[in-house]
Amino acid sequence: MQQKSNSAISTAQWLSLSTLFMLCYWPTYIVPGLDEHTAQKTFFFVMLGYFLIVTFATRTTIKVPNVAYIYFFPLIAMLITFSFNVPSFSFFHVSVLIKPFLLFLFVVFFYSFLTAHFDLTDSARINSTLLVIFLMQLAFIALQIILGDIAVLMLFNSKEVYEGFGVRAPGTFDWVYITCYFLSFFLALLIIEFFLGKSRFSAFILIIFALLAIFLSQSKTGYLATVLILLYFTFLSAILRLGIANKILFSMASLLSLLVFLVLYFEVNLDYVTRFIELSLEGKLDGSTSTRTNQTIIALTESLKYWYKGSPLALEGFIIENSYLDYLFRYGMFGLIAFLSVIITFYWYSLAVCINATKLYRNGLLNFQTFQLSIACHIAFVAASLYSFTGTPIDAYRSALWSCFLISLTSYINTLIKKQSKLSKPTFVYQ
């Protein structure tokens, strides 16, 4: 059942949806002289200010979804480990403690906007807005590839497009693998549209562009994660009895083969990938792989020594590009347990929501767009668990807010499911 809202968009809805455009397209680096890390931290407070403005402008009542409290797990881990570091306590510790609370607030704001100003008939409106954001991201990536590192584009992105070997267009999310994580949600959305929706041709074209953007990112993590996500998607469709498992496998294999052929035929510059392959055949590691390998060794070594309080090297700004190991490195075993709790909760919660959404959709009690969004949210959290091995999609810069939106959207869909389930129960009248 596909359903569209024919009413005009309200001011409250428009302002609520504008937060998504702020999330993806606020020019973070617009202040001259502000260094990259400070600008990224400032972005969190810019978003907090905008959320407060929209809340007052729309007179939104604040509601807290239960799943939002999961963000306090890392906060508790930090407080436990910091208690062992009281002599070296500094502003660094204070700034780190603020982030989980901010992420909690962002989930609350997103969820409050969705529940206050949108109902089941507005799912198509949310879906359409997200597709516009997706198209804007593709356009931004195209401009980066064509125009390179021009001043206007660098207001939204701090990473150079032409750096080292070839072109790597990171969109507005700074890191190519984080952009791939962002695109995974839309890839899932479009696959469902292609196989089960009405706009099959446009979905097919957009799937090609999404895969092309991931392919041109030259992110090894992006390549591997995308393949694993598509395999998981096949498994999920079988579990949900969507009847498209074999179709997904065949279609994705065909599309990926076509992309490889086109890249080879047009001799697209993929020097990052070819250099990695050449060095691997020689038994060597490329720069990024070597760096991550060294980080892994340091993280494991330090975590064995400081399992209860985190490594002192964290205070010196040492970075581990792996969320699992980073939490272990910074906050010891408490940190790793906290992060695993977040990842596992997001996975099982989104899985339960998409299973329930599928049941209601199959019984004609939920529209297609809501069912579609539930699947995409779950796939995005599967992607988050994979991309966390080489990055920080859950709590880093712009991607942290995107993850906040996804869990808010999942919780909002869960709220709709509960309402529809109550309406579907038979009412007995006693005389």
CSV table of C-alpha atoms in Angstrom, one decimal, residues 37 41 90 92-93 95-96 291 295 298 302 311-321 326 329-331:
chain,number,residue,atom,x,y,z
A,37,HIS,CA,38.9,20.3,15.0
A,41,LYS,CA,33.2,20.9,17.7
A,90,SER,CA,41.5,18.9,32.6
A,92,PHE,CA,39.7,17.7,27.8
A,93,HIS,CA,37.7,15.5,30.1
A,95,SER,CA,34.6,18.5,26.7
A,96,VAL,CA,34.5,14.7,26.2
A,291,THR,CA,48.7,3.4,10.0
A,295,GLN,CA,47.1,2.0,15.8
A,298,ILE,CA,49.2,0.4,20.3
A,302,GLU,CA,47.8,0.0,26.0
A,311,SER,CA,45.6,4.9,28.1
A,312,PRO,CA,47.4,8.1,29.1
A,313,LEU,CA,48.2,8.6,25.4
A,314,ALA,CA,44.6,9.6,24.8
A,315,LEU,CA,45.3,12.8,26.7
A,316,GLU,CA,48.1,13.5,24.2
A,317,GLY,CA,45.6,13.5,21.3
A,318,PHE,CA,46.5,10.0,20.0
A,319,ILE,CA,43.8,8.8,17.6
A,320,ILE,CA,42.6,5.2,17.0
A,321,GLU,CA,40.7,5.0,13.7
A,326,ASP,CA,39.2,3.7,20.4
A,329,PHE,CA,42.0,2.6,24.3
A,330,ARG,CA,40.4,5.7,25.8
A,331,TYR,CA,38.1,4.3,28.5
